Short mmCIF file of C-alpha atoms and ligand atoms in Angstrom, two decimals:
data_model
loop_
_atom_site.label_atom_id
_atom_site.label_comp_id
_atom_site.label_asym_id
_atom_site.label_seq_id
_atom_site.Cartn_x
_atom_site.Cartn_y
_atom_site.Cartn_z
CA UNK A 1 -47.24 18.64 -11.31
CA UNK A 2 -49.95 17.15 -13.50
CA UNK A 3 -47.41 16.18 -16.10
CA UNK A 4 -45.23 14.55 -13.48
CA UNK A 5 -48.19 12.69 -12.04
CA UNK A 6 -49.17 11.46 -15.47
CA UNK A 7 -45.62 10.42 -16.15
CA UNK A 8 -45.50 8.60 -12.87
CA UNK A 9 -48.80 6.87 -13.47
CA UNK A 10 -48.09 5.75 -17.02
CA UNK A 11 -44.55 4.71 -16.11
CA UNK A 12 -45.88 2.69 -13.24
CA UNK A 13 -48.54 1.05 -15.34
CA UNK A 14 -45.91 0.09 -17.89
CA UNK A 15 -43.74 -1.26 -15.10
CA UNK A 16 -46.64 -3.13 -13.66
CA UNK A 17 -47.25 -4.77 -17.03
CA UNK A 18 -43.57 -5.49 -17.42
CA UNK A 19 -43.38 -6.93 -13.93
CA UNK A 20 -46.36 -9.19 -14.63
CA UNK A 21 -44.66 -10.50 -17.76
CA UNK A 22 -41.11 -10.65 -16.48
CA UNK A 23 -41.69 -11.81 -12.97
CA UNK A 24 -42.75 -15.35 -12.26
CA UNK A 25 -44.38 -13.97 -9.12
CA UNK A 26 -47.57 -12.27 -10.29
CA UNK A 27 -48.19 -11.30 -6.68
CA UNK A 28 -45.56 -8.61 -7.11
CA UNK A 29 -48.02 -6.44 -9.08
CA UNK A 30 -50.38 -5.93 -6.13
CA UNK A 31 -48.03 -3.95 -3.89
CA UNK A 32 -47.02 -2.01 -6.98
CA UNK A 33 -50.62 -0.79 -7.43
CA UNK A 34 -50.79 0.14 -3.77
CA UNK A 35 -47.71 2.23 -4.19
CA UNK A 36 -49.29 4.21 -7.01
CA UNK A 37 -51.07 6.66 -4.70
CA UNK A 38 -47.94 7.43 -2.80
CA UNK A 39 -46.04 7.97 -6.02
CA UNK A 40 -48.67 10.35 -7.37
CA UNK A 41 -48.68 12.45 -4.26
CA UNK A 42 -45.01 13.23 -3.74
CA UNK A 43 -42.59 10.82 -5.39
CA UNK A 44 -41.40 11.75 -8.84
CA UNK A 45 -38.91 8.93 -9.32
CA UNK A 46 -40.88 5.69 -9.62
CA UNK A 47 -39.69 2.46 -8.03
CA UNK A 48 -37.56 0.68 -10.62
CA UNK A 49 -39.08 -2.46 -12.11
CA UNK A 50 -35.79 -4.32 -11.80
CA UNK A 51 -35.63 -3.96 -8.02
CA UNK A 52 -39.17 -5.27 -7.71
CA UNK A 53 -38.16 -8.54 -9.30
CA UNK A 54 -36.77 -11.27 -7.05
CA UNK A 55 -33.00 -11.36 -6.56
CA UNK A 56 -31.24 -13.73 -8.89
CA UNK A 57 -27.70 -14.89 -8.25
CA UNK A 58 -26.66 -17.90 -10.31
CA UNK A 59 -24.70 -20.80 -8.90
CA UNK A 60 -21.24 -20.69 -10.39
CA UNK A 61 -17.98 -22.50 -9.96
CA UNK A 62 -15.72 -19.72 -8.81
CA UNK A 63 -12.41 -21.09 -10.06
CA UNK A 64 -10.84 -17.69 -10.66
CA UNK A 65 -8.55 -15.67 -8.36
CA UNK A 66 -11.43 -14.82 -5.99
CA UNK A 67 -13.95 -14.62 -4.62
CA UNK A 68 -14.08 -18.37 -4.18
CA UNK A 69 -17.21 -20.38 -3.37
CA UNK A 70 -18.41 -19.97 0.19
CA UNK A 71 -19.22 -23.26 1.98
CA UNK A 72 -22.71 -23.66 3.49
CA UNK A 73 -21.34 -23.51 7.03
CA UNK A 74 -19.90 -20.03 6.46
CA UNK A 75 -22.98 -18.85 4.55
CA UNK A 76 -25.12 -20.03 7.48
CA UNK A 77 -22.92 -18.17 9.97
CA UNK A 78 -23.33 -14.99 7.92
CA UNK A 79 -27.09 -15.53 7.82
CA UNK A 80 -27.56 -15.58 11.59
CA UNK A 81 -29.66 -12.84 13.21
CA UNK A 82 -27.87 -9.54 13.56
CA UNK A 83 -26.77 -8.29 16.96
CA UNK A 84 -25.57 -4.80 17.78
CA UNK A 85 -21.99 -3.96 16.84
CA UNK A 86 -21.33 -2.81 20.42
CA UNK A 87 -23.03 -5.68 22.23
CA UNK A 88 -20.84 -7.71 24.59
CA UNK A 89 -21.45 -10.83 22.46
CA UNK A 90 -20.12 -8.98 19.42
CA UNK A 91 -16.99 -8.00 21.32
CA UNK A 92 -16.52 -11.69 22.20
CA UNK A 93 -16.87 -12.61 18.53
CA UNK A 94 -14.34 -9.92 17.59
CA UNK A 95 -11.97 -11.25 20.27
CA UNK A 96 -12.34 -14.73 18.76
CA UNK A 97 -11.63 -13.32 15.29
CA UNK A 98 -8.48 -11.70 16.66
CA UNK A 99 -7.30 -15.05 18.03
CA UNK A 100 -8.18 -16.75 14.75
CA UNK A 101 -6.13 -14.20 12.80
CA UNK A 102 -3.20 -14.56 15.20
CA UNK A 103 -3.22 -18.29 14.44
CA UNK A 104 -3.59 -17.81 10.67
CA UNK A 105 -0.77 -15.21 10.64
CA UNK A 106 1.34 -17.10 13.22
CA UNK A 107 1.72 -14.00 15.35
CA UNK A 108 1.31 -12.99 18.96
CA UNK A 109 0.72 -9.35 18.01
CA UNK A 110 -1.86 -7.71 20.20
CA UNK A 111 -2.63 -5.17 17.46
CA UNK A 112 -4.53 -7.65 15.31
CA UNK A 113 -7.93 -6.74 13.88
CA UNK A 114 -10.13 -7.09 10.84
CA UNK A 115 -10.87 -4.15 8.59
CA UNK A 116 -14.49 -3.40 7.72
CA UNK A 117 -13.75 -3.49 4.03
CA UNK A 118 -12.05 -5.55 1.35
CA UNK A 119 -8.31 -6.20 0.89
CA UNK A 120 -7.87 -2.65 -0.39
CA UNK A 121 -9.06 -1.34 2.98
CA UNK A 122 -6.19 -3.21 4.63
CA UNK A 123 -3.71 -1.91 2.04
CA UNK A 124 -4.80 1.66 2.70
CA UNK A 125 -4.91 1.16 6.47
CA UNK A 126 -1.32 -0.14 6.49
CA UNK A 127 0.04 2.74 4.42
CA UNK A 128 -2.09 5.56 5.85
CA UNK A 129 -1.16 4.72 9.44
CA UNK A 130 2.54 3.99 9.15
CA UNK A 131 3.61 6.62 6.62
CA UNK A 132 3.48 10.41 6.89
CA UNK A 133 3.45 12.77 3.91
CA UNK A 134 6.96 13.30 2.52
CA UNK A 135 8.36 10.05 3.93
CA UNK A 136 10.08 7.58 1.65
CA UNK A 137 8.32 4.33 0.72
CA UNK A 138 9.80 1.49 -1.36
CA UNK A 139 7.43 -0.73 -3.31
CA UNK A 140 8.26 -4.00 -5.07
CA UNK A 141 6.17 -4.23 -8.23
CA UNK A 142 5.92 -7.51 -10.12
CA UNK A 143 2.23 -7.45 -10.95
CA UNK A 144 -0.72 -5.26 -10.08
CA UNK A 145 -0.59 -5.20 -6.27
CA UNK A 146 2.65 -3.28 -5.97
CA UNK A 147 1.27 -0.80 -8.50
CA UNK A 148 -1.79 -0.32 -6.32
CA UNK A 149 0.19 0.22 -3.12
CA UNK A 150 2.49 2.67 -4.91
CA UNK A 151 -0.56 4.65 -6.01
CA UNK A 152 -2.09 4.57 -2.52
CA UNK A 153 1.18 5.85 -1.03
CA UNK A 154 1.53 8.53 -3.74
CA UNK A 155 -2.01 9.74 -3.09
CA UNK A 156 -1.28 10.33 0.58
CA UNK A 157 1.83 12.31 -0.27
CA UNK A 158 4.59 9.77 0.33
CA UNK A 159 7.81 9.87 -1.64
CA UNK A 160 7.41 6.60 -3.53
CA UNK A 161 10.27 4.56 -5.01
CA UNK A 162 9.46 1.58 -7.19
CA UNK A 163 11.42 -1.59 -7.92
CA UNK A 164 9.82 -3.02 -11.02
CA UNK A 165 9.92 -6.45 -12.70
CA UNK A 166 7.64 -7.85 -15.35
CA UNK A 167 4.81 -10.05 -14.01
CA UNK A 168 6.24 -13.30 -12.71
CA UNK A 169 9.60 -11.72 -11.87
CA UNK A 170 10.92 -11.74 -8.33
CA UNK A 171 13.45 -9.78 -6.29
CA UNK A 172 16.56 -11.15 -4.64
CA UNK A 173 17.29 -10.13 -1.07
CA UNK A 174 20.41 -8.40 -2.39
CA UNK A 175 18.39 -6.27 -4.80
CA UNK A 176 15.98 -5.39 -2.00
CA UNK A 177 18.76 -4.45 0.41
CA UNK A 178 20.49 -2.28 -2.21
CA UNK A 179 17.24 -0.41 -2.93
CA UNK A 180 16.57 0.06 0.80
CA UNK A 181 20.10 1.44 1.30
CA UNK A 182 19.59 3.83 -1.61
CA UNK A 183 16.09 5.15 -0.82
CA UNK A 184 16.06 4.83 2.99
CA UNK A 185 12.33 4.08 3.12
CA UNK A 186 10.24 3.99 6.28
CA UNK A 187 8.21 1.19 4.69
CA UNK A 188 8.97 -1.60 2.20
CA UNK A 189 6.05 -3.36 0.49
CA UNK A 190 6.08 -6.87 -0.98
CA UNK A 191 3.28 -9.11 -2.27
CA UNK A 192 3.60 -12.67 -0.98
CA UNK A 193 0.98 -14.17 -3.31
CA UNK A 194 1.03 -12.15 -6.53
CA UNK A 195 -2.35 -13.28 -7.82
CA UNK A 196 -2.09 -11.36 -11.11
CA UNK A 197 1.06 -13.31 -12.04
CA UNK A 198 0.65 -16.53 -10.03
CA UNK A 199 3.90 -16.02 -8.14
CA UNK A 200 4.59 -16.84 -4.49
CA UNK A 201 7.45 -14.55 -3.51
CA UNK A 202 10.10 -15.78 -1.07
CA UNK A 203 10.00 -13.83 2.18
CA UNK A 204 12.83 -15.29 4.32
CA UNK A 205 15.51 -12.82 5.32
CA UNK A 206 13.74 -9.68 4.08
CA UNK A 207 12.34 -8.84 7.51
CA UNK A 208 15.87 -8.89 8.93
CA UNK A 209 17.12 -6.57 6.18
CA UNK A 210 14.29 -4.14 6.91
CA UNK A 211 15.04 -4.26 10.64
CA UNK A 212 18.73 -3.56 10.00
CA UNK A 213 17.81 -0.44 8.01
CA UNK A 214 15.06 0.74 10.36
CA UNK A 215 12.34 0.21 7.80
CA UNK A 216 8.96 -1.48 8.30
CA UNK A 217 8.22 -4.61 6.27
CA UNK A 218 4.66 -4.75 4.88
CA UNK A 219 3.45 -7.96 3.25
CA UNK A 220 0.26 -8.66 1.26
CA UNK A 221 -1.07 -12.20 1.74
CA UNK A 222 -4.57 -11.63 0.33
CA UNK A 223 -4.17 -14.42 -2.22
CA UNK A 224 -1.80 -16.69 -0.31
CA UNK A 225 -2.99 -16.94 3.30
CA UNK A 226 -3.96 -20.51 4.13
CA UNK A 227 -2.50 -21.73 0.82
CA UNK A 228 1.23 -21.08 1.28
CA UNK A 229 3.24 -20.89 4.52
CA UNK A 230 3.77 -17.49 6.12
CA UNK A 231 5.05 -16.87 9.64
CA UNK A 232 4.55 -13.27 10.63
CA UNK A 233 6.60 -13.33 13.86
CA UNK A 234 9.36 -15.72 12.76
CA UNK A 235 9.83 -13.91 9.45
CA UNK A 236 9.97 -10.50 11.14
CA UNK A 237 7.07 -9.11 9.15
CA UNK A 238 5.96 -5.83 10.72
CA UNK A 239 2.58 -5.47 9.04
CA UNK A 240 0.64 -8.30 7.42
CA UNK A 241 -2.81 -8.32 5.87
CA UNK A 242 -5.10 -10.63 3.96
CA UNK A 243 -8.60 -10.78 2.52
CA UNK A 244 -11.63 -12.87 3.44
CA UNK A 245 -12.69 -14.14 0.03
CA UNK A 246 -9.79 -16.31 -1.13
CA UNK A 247 -8.58 -19.41 0.73
CA UNK A 248 -10.54 -18.34 3.82
CA UNK A 249 -13.75 -18.75 1.77
CA UNK A 250 -15.71 -16.04 3.55
CA UNK A 251 -17.72 -13.51 1.55
CA UNK A 252 -15.74 -10.46 0.36
CA UNK A 253 -15.78 -7.42 2.62
CA UNK A 254 -13.56 -8.07 5.64
CA UNK A 255 -9.76 -8.03 5.75
CA UNK A 256 -7.57 -9.21 8.65
CA UNK A 257 -4.52 -7.08 9.44
CA UNK A 258 -1.86 -7.19 12.13
CA UNK A 259 0.82 -4.73 13.31
CA UNK A 260 3.78 -5.65 15.50
CA UNK A 261 5.33 -3.43 18.17
CA UNK A 262 7.72 -1.74 15.71
CA UNK A 263 4.80 -0.83 13.46
CA UNK A 264 2.75 0.35 16.47
CA UNK A 265 5.61 2.52 17.66
CA UNK A 266 5.81 4.23 14.28
CA UNK A 267 2.07 4.68 13.80
CA UNK A 268 1.27 5.89 17.29
CA UNK A 269 4.13 8.41 17.41
CA UNK A 270 3.34 10.39 14.29
CA UNK A 271 3.21 14.15 13.95
CA UNK A 272 0.23 14.26 11.58
CA UNK A 273 -3.11 12.45 11.72
CA UNK A 274 -3.68 9.74 9.10
CA UNK A 275 -5.63 11.02 6.10
CA UNK A 276 -8.49 8.60 6.74
CA UNK A 277 -10.75 8.79 9.78
CA UNK A 278 -12.33 5.41 9.04
CA UNK A 279 -8.96 3.65 8.82
CA UNK A 280 -7.26 5.49 11.72
CA UNK A 281 -5.71 2.78 13.91
CA UNK A 282 -6.05 4.97 17.01
CA UNK A 283 -9.79 4.46 16.71
CA UNK A 284 -9.75 0.95 15.24
CA UNK A 285 -7.45 -0.34 17.99
CA UNK A 286 -9.97 0.88 20.57
CA UNK A 287 -12.93 -0.59 18.67
CA UNK A 288 -11.13 -3.94 18.63
CA UNK A 289 -10.10 -3.74 22.29
CA UNK A 290 -6.38 -3.59 21.49
CA UNK A 291 -5.48 -0.28 23.14
CA UNK A 292 -5.74 -1.40 26.77
CA UNK A 293 -8.48 1.13 27.55
CA UNK A 294 -11.41 -0.19 29.61
CA UNK A 295 -14.13 1.12 27.25
CA UNK A 296 -14.58 0.19 23.62
CA UNK A 297 -16.24 3.16 22.01
CA UNK A 298 -18.30 3.65 18.91
CA UNK A 299 -16.16 4.43 15.89
CA UNK A 300 -18.12 2.93 12.99
CA UNK A 301 -20.72 0.20 12.59
CA UNK A 302 -18.77 -2.94 11.77
CA UNK A 303 -20.14 -5.44 9.21
CA UNK A 304 -21.76 -7.73 11.79
CA UNK A 305 -22.74 -10.51 9.33
CA UNK A 306 -19.35 -10.27 7.65
CA UNK A 307 -17.65 -10.75 11.02
CA UNK A 308 -19.85 -13.78 11.81
CA UNK A 309 -18.78 -15.31 8.50
CA UNK A 310 -15.12 -14.40 9.00
CA UNK A 311 -15.15 -16.01 12.45
CA UNK A 312 -16.54 -19.22 10.94
CA UNK A 313 -13.93 -19.24 8.18
CA UNK A 314 -11.12 -18.81 10.71
CA UNK A 315 -12.67 -21.60 12.81
CA UNK A 316 -12.61 -23.93 9.81
CA UNK A 317 -8.95 -23.10 9.14
CA UNK A 318 -8.10 -23.69 12.80
CA UNK A 319 -9.93 -27.04 12.82
CA UNK A 320 -8.21 -28.17 9.65
CA UNK A 321 -4.82 -26.82 10.68
CA UNK A 322 -2.54 -24.51 8.74
CA UNK A 323 -0.05 -27.21 7.79
CA UNK A 324 -2.80 -29.45 6.45
CA UNK A 325 -4.22 -26.56 4.45
CA UNK A 326 -0.81 -25.68 2.94
CA UNK A 327 -0.23 -29.35 2.08
CA UNK A 328 -3.62 -29.69 0.40
CA UNK A 329 -3.11 -26.59 -1.75
CA UNK A 330 0.29 -27.82 -2.84
CA UNK A 331 -1.00 -31.29 -3.72
CA UNK A 332 -4.02 -30.08 -5.67
CA UNK A 333 -1.90 -27.48 -7.46
CA UNK A 334 0.62 -30.17 -8.47
CA UNK A 335 -2.26 -32.30 -9.76
CA UNK A 336 -3.57 -29.32 -11.75
CA UNK A 337 -0.10 -28.60 -13.23
CA UNK A 338 0.12 -32.19 -14.53
CA UNK A 339 -3.33 -31.97 -16.09
CA UNK A 340 -2.57 -28.63 -17.73
CA UNK A 341 0.68 -29.95 -19.17
CA UNK A 342 -1.17 -33.02 -20.46
CA UNK A 343 -3.45 -30.64 -22.34
CA UNK A 344 -0.37 -29.16 -23.98
CA UNK A 345 -0.61 -25.92 -21.96
CA UNK A 346 2.38 -24.05 -20.59
CA UNK A 347 2.56 -22.82 -17.01
CA UNK A 348 3.43 -19.13 -16.82
CA UNK A 349 5.82 -19.44 -13.86
CA UNK A 350 8.55 -21.88 -14.92
CA UNK A 351 10.08 -22.33 -11.45
CA UNK A 352 7.83 -24.79 -9.65
CA UNK A 353 8.80 -23.58 -6.18
CA UNK A 354 7.78 -20.02 -7.01
CA UNK A 355 4.27 -20.91 -8.13
CA UNK A 356 1.40 -19.68 -6.00
CA UNK A 357 -0.54 -22.80 -4.94
CA UNK A 358 -3.89 -20.98 -4.76
CA UNK A 359 -3.83 -19.27 -8.18
CA UNK A 360 -2.25 -20.97 -11.17
CA UNK A 361 -1.30 -18.93 -14.20
CA UNK A 362 -1.23 -20.45 -17.68
CA UNK A 363 0.52 -18.83 -20.63
CA UNK A 364 -2.13 -18.05 -23.25
CA UNK A 365 -2.01 -20.91 -25.75
CA UNK A 366 -0.64 -19.90 -29.13
CA UNK A 367 -3.15 -18.53 -31.56
CA UNK A 368 -6.15 -18.63 -29.21
CA UNK A 369 -8.16 -15.63 -28.15
CA UNK A 370 -8.13 -15.86 -24.35
CA UNK A 371 -11.35 -13.86 -23.99
CA UNK A 372 -13.13 -16.37 -26.21
CA UNK A 373 -11.82 -19.32 -24.20
CA UNK A 374 -12.95 -17.80 -20.91
CA UNK A 375 -16.37 -16.79 -22.28
CA UNK A 376 -16.84 -20.33 -23.60
CA UNK A 377 -16.01 -21.82 -20.21
CA UNK A 378 -18.42 -19.48 -18.45
CA UNK A 379 -21.22 -20.12 -20.96
CA UNK A 380 -20.92 -23.89 -21.21
CA UNK A 381 -19.55 -24.83 -17.80
CA UNK A 382 -20.84 -22.02 -15.50
CA UNK A 383 -17.27 -21.73 -14.41
CA UNK A 384 -15.24 -18.63 -13.75
CA UNK A 385 -11.61 -18.56 -14.78
CA UNK A 386 -10.05 -15.22 -15.56
CA UNK A 387 -7.50 -13.49 -17.70
CA UNK A 388 -4.63 -11.43 -16.37
CA UNK A 389 -4.94 -8.26 -14.33
CA UNK A 390 -3.04 -4.98 -14.76
CA UNK A 391 0.34 -5.71 -16.33
CA UNK A 392 -0.44 -9.41 -16.82
CA UNK A 393 -3.48 -8.79 -19.06
CA UNK A 394 -2.99 -10.64 -22.34
CA UNK A 395 -0.18 -12.73 -20.81
CA UNK A 396 -2.04 -15.26 -18.67
CA UNK A 397 -5.23 -17.11 -17.86
CA UNK A 398 -5.80 -17.82 -14.18
CA UNK A 399 -7.32 -20.77 -12.32
CA UNK A 400 -7.90 -20.44 -8.59
CA UNK A 401 -8.67 -23.46 -6.41
CA UNK A 402 -8.76 -22.03 -2.93
CA UNK A 403 -9.76 -23.42 0.46
CA UNK A 404 -13.13 -25.10 0.07
CA UNK A 405 -12.63 -25.25 -3.72
CA UNK A 406 -9.21 -26.84 -3.40
CA UNK A 407 -10.07 -30.43 -4.39
CA UNK A 408 -8.79 -32.73 -7.14
CA UNK A 409 -12.38 -33.22 -8.34
CA UNK A 410 -12.58 -29.47 -8.96
CA UNK A 411 -9.21 -29.53 -10.74
CA UNK A 412 -10.69 -32.28 -12.97
CA UNK A 413 -13.71 -30.11 -13.72
CA UNK A 414 -11.52 -27.14 -14.56
CA UNK A 415 -9.34 -29.29 -16.83
CA UNK A 416 -12.39 -30.77 -18.55
CA UNK A 417 -13.80 -27.27 -19.19
CA UNK A 418 -10.46 -26.07 -20.55
CA UNK A 419 -10.10 -29.09 -22.83
CA UNK A 420 -13.62 -28.49 -24.13
CA UNK A 421 -12.86 -24.80 -24.78
CA UNK A 422 -9.59 -25.60 -26.57
CA UNK A 423 -11.44 -28.05 -28.80
CA UNK A 424 -14.33 -25.76 -29.64
CA UNK A 425 -12.90 -22.24 -29.78
CA UNK A 426 -11.47 -21.49 -33.14
CA UNK A 427 -7.84 -20.54 -33.13
CA UNK A 428 -7.77 -16.81 -33.77
CA UNK A 429 -5.42 -14.08 -32.69
CA UNK A 430 -6.38 -12.22 -29.50
N1 PMP B 1 -3.84 -8.20 -2.94
C1 PMP B 1 -3.94 -9.34 -3.63
C2 PMP B 1 -2.73 -10.22 -3.73
C3 PMP B 1 -5.13 -9.73 -4.23
O1 PMP B 1 -5.20 -10.88 -4.91
C4 PMP B 1 -6.28 -8.89 -4.08
C5 PMP B 1 -7.62 -9.25 -4.67
N2 PMP B 1 -7.60 -9.90 -5.87
C6 PMP B 1 -6.13 -7.69 -3.36
C7 PMP B 1 -4.91 -7.39 -2.80
C8 PMP B 1 -7.26 -6.73 -3.20
O2 PMP B 1 -8.28 -7.26 -2.44
P1 PMP B 1 -9.80 -6.78 -2.59
O3 PMP B 1 -10.23 -7.04 -3.99
O4 PMP B 1 -10.50 -7.64 -1.58
O5 PMP B 1 -9.85 -5.34 -2.25
#
């Protein structure tokens, strides 16, 4: 005990000294001394010096594939005083969010909610609820997101079939129909905005094919919602999800998702319970007031601040209008393409119409080390751009100009930073 106490005391004194040197706020050392007694009596793990220092989060230009910068209005909404997750005002806010998502997705689906979690939570929710172990699932893989969904479906015991193309590749409706005929899946997954490759996949006609073969059509719009047109109802998409931190410009941590009647029929008539309690739509639909029952019961404590921020981001999209938002992303992307080509860079997706307007992929310029270029841009311009992800690593560099960040002035800044990096980073093999 003595040894522990001595350890605690000397450690604390060292921390106190360190805190006095490191922290600009000398006042921090006083509470530390007060805590000494407590630590000596029962606490063997001392408070870490790092946590006693003030929080530091630098201001950065988030011009990568997400998260994107959050505008002050959304930050302020997230900073409002907390209310209870089951208060009537919170239910109102959740009802507003539901309406906002219905607009953003262009759907009248009643079963429209936000996950308490990032885009992955929506991916897992979609698969866990609509697929039972042993059922066949078909996944289109042309970048990392299909790979992820295939793994999620494998983990819950589905019989997973993969259609694979290299990053940037896309699937024709004929290829999709042939694979559906062969594997008879209950669910077909496609990424609309493949952020790892910079591809915006065509969606028209696929929903009809799925319907014809009694298969649900699941589409990921995490990176494309608000940036490229998607019409959930008109395009016969059965399950659609997105994330909060891309063109919606809310902080990461919430993820809108919607299920149509076909999807609801499948997920509410299953023989087994979904593997996840947290993501079970039987409970979530009640929590979000979608199940027609008079009482909304406690299931989990939703991220209250995250929902405030999400509501504000959906309000901004509704004020601006979807069509205006799509147009802006297209215009700024076209401006960026011109600037990149003027710098002698090559766009990774050759077909202009297939490029994702929110995330632009550049082929790594010959001879350069892409890690060096990106590190230079971060160091000298406080600007995030990223390399590839999953199968596109080493193939691309990515620039994201999404929502609030989607301005020609920001494209100019990104181009200036790139030009500077190309000039100053020695050509060396990656
Ligand atoms: N799908 C796509 C297309 C994405 O771009 C991302 C995030 N980069 C995700 C899914 C996963 O979202 P999250 O990181 O919020 O879990």
